[in-house]
C-alpha cells in the first residue's frame, strides 16, 4: 500500500498498486484506477494519478461518460501511521489537487448515476 498525500501534505488515501484501488484513511474503498485515470466508486472521472503520487485534475475539465464499475472490494485495515509526505512542486495554473479542492467527490453518490428503476 502506497500512501497518497494532498498538496498540503495531509495523508488522504492509500493506493493498492496491484489492484489499482484507492482507499481512504479508514480503509474504505473510494476509487479505482484505469491506467493513471482515477474514477469514483460510481464510475465518474475524478482526475489522474500524477507521477509524484497526488490525485490531480484539469481546472476546467470536459464531461466524460460514466465508466462501468468493477466489482466491490472489502475494506482494508489501514496502517496506524505513514511516512512523512514529500515536498511537492507547485502545480501549474491549469491543474488542481482533487483532495485539496473537492475531497467530497469521493464521499457522495454521483448525481450522474442512473436511478434504480427498471
Coordinates of C-alpha atoms in Angstrom, one line a residue:
X1 CA 0.0 0.0 0.0
X2 CA 1.3 3.4 -1.0
X3 CA 0.2 6.5 0.9
X4 CA -1.3 9.3 -1.1
X5 CA -0.9 12.9 0.1
X6 CA -2.6 16.1 -0.8
X7 CA -0.5 19.1 -1.9
X8 CA -1.0 20.5 1.6
X9 CA 0.9 17.4 3.0
X10 CA -2.1 15.6 4.5
X11 CA -2.3 11.9 4.3
X12 CA -5.6 11.4 2.4
X13 CA -5.6 7.9 0.9
X14 CA -3.9 4.6 0.3
X15 CA -3.2 3.2 -3.2
X16 CA -3.2 -0.6 -3.7
X17 CA -0.9 -0.6 -6.8
X18 CA -1.6 -4.3 -7.5
X19 CA -5.4 -3.9 -7.7
X20 CA -5.5 -0.2 -8.8
X21 CA -7.8 0.8 -5.9
X22 CA -7.8 3.9 -3.7
X23 CA -8.9 3.6 0.0
X24 CA -9.5 6.4 2.4
X25 CA -7.6 6.6 5.7
X26 CA -10.3 4.5 7.4
X27 CA -9.8 1.7 4.9
X28 CA -12.9 2.1 2.8
X29 CA -12.7 1.7 -1.0
X30 CA -13.3 5.2 -2.5
X31 CA -11.9 5.0 -6.1
X32 CA -10.3 2.8 -8.8
X33 CA -7.7 3.4 -11.4
X34 CA -7.7 2.7 -15.1
X35 CA -4.1 3.3 -16.1
X36 CA -3.4 6.6 -14.3
X37 CA -7.0 7.9 -14.6
X38 CA -9.0 7.9 -11.3
X39 CA -12.7 7.1 -11.1
X40 CA -15.1 7.2 -8.1
X41 CA -16.9 4.1 -7.0
X42 CA -19.8 5.2 -9.3
X43 CA -17.6 5.3 -12.3
X44 CA -17.3 9.1 -12.5
X45 CA -14.0 10.5 -13.7
X46 CA -12.2 12.4 -11.0
X47 CA -8.7 13.1 -12.3
X48 CA -5.4 11.4 -12.8
X49 CA -2.7 10.0 -10.6
X50 CA 0.4 12.2 -11.1
X51 CA 3.9 10.9 -11.1
X52 CA 4.5 12.3 -7.6
X53 CA 1.5 10.4 -6.2
X54 CA -1.1 13.2 -6.0
X55 CA -4.6 12.9 -7.5
X56 CA -4.9 15.9 -9.8
X57 CA -7.3 17.1 -12.4
X58 CA -7.5 19.9 -15.0
X59 CA -9.0 23.1 -13.6
X60 CA -11.6 23.1 -16.5
X61 CA -12.4 19.5 -17.3
X62 CA -14.6 18.2 -20.1
X63 CA -17.6 15.9 -19.1
X64 CA -16.8 12.3 -19.5
X65 CA -19.2 9.4 -19.7
X66 CA -19.6 7.2 -16.6
X67 CA -17.5 4.1 -16.7
X68 CA -18.6 0.6 -15.8
X69 CA -17.7 -0.1 -12.2
X70 CA -15.5 -3.0 -11.2
X71 CA -16.8 -5.4 -8.5
X72 CA -16.8 -4.0 -5.0
X73 CA -13.9 -4.8 -2.7
X74 CA -13.8 -5.4 1.0
X75 CA -12.4 -2.7 3.3
X76 CA -8.8 -2.9 4.4
X77 CA -7.1 -2.3 7.7
X78 CA -5.0 0.9 7.1
X79 CA -1.7 1.4 8.9
X80 CA -1.6 3.4 12.1
X81 CA 0.9 5.8 10.6
X82 CA 2.6 6.5 7.3
X83 CA 5.8 8.2 6.4
X84 CA 6.1 11.9 6.3
X85 CA 4.9 13.4 3.0
X86 CA 7.4 14.5 0.3
X87 CA 7.8 18.1 -0.7
X88 CA 5.6 18.7 -3.7
X89 CA 6.3 21.1 -6.5
X90 CA 3.9 23.9 -7.1
X91 CA 1.1 23.0 -9.5
X92 CA 0.7 24.7 -12.9
X93 CA -2.2 27.1 -13.1
X94 CA -4.4 24.7 -15.1
X95 CA -4.3 21.8 -12.5
X96 CA -5.8 21.4 -9.1
X97 CA -5.3 18.8 -6.4
X98 CA -8.6 16.9 -6.0
X99 CA -8.1 16.2 -2.3
X100 CA -7.5 19.8 -1.6
X101 CA -10.2 21.3 -3.8
X102 CA -13.1 18.8 -3.7
X103 CA -12.4 15.9 -1.4
X104 CA -16.2 15.3 -1.0
X105 CA -16.3 13.9 -4.5
X106 CA -15.3 10.5 -3.0
X107 CA -17.9 10.5 -0.3
X108 CA -21.2 11.0 -2.1
X109 CA -23.2 9.1 -4.8
X110 CA -22.7 10.7 -8.2
X111 CA -25.5 12.8 -9.5
X112 CA -24.9 11.2 -12.9
X113 CA -25.5 7.7 -11.6
X114 CA -28.7 6.2 -13.1
X115 CA -31.6 5.6 -10.9
X116 CA -32.5 2.1 -9.8
X117 CA -35.6 1.8 -12.0
X118 CA -36.4 -1.0 -14.4

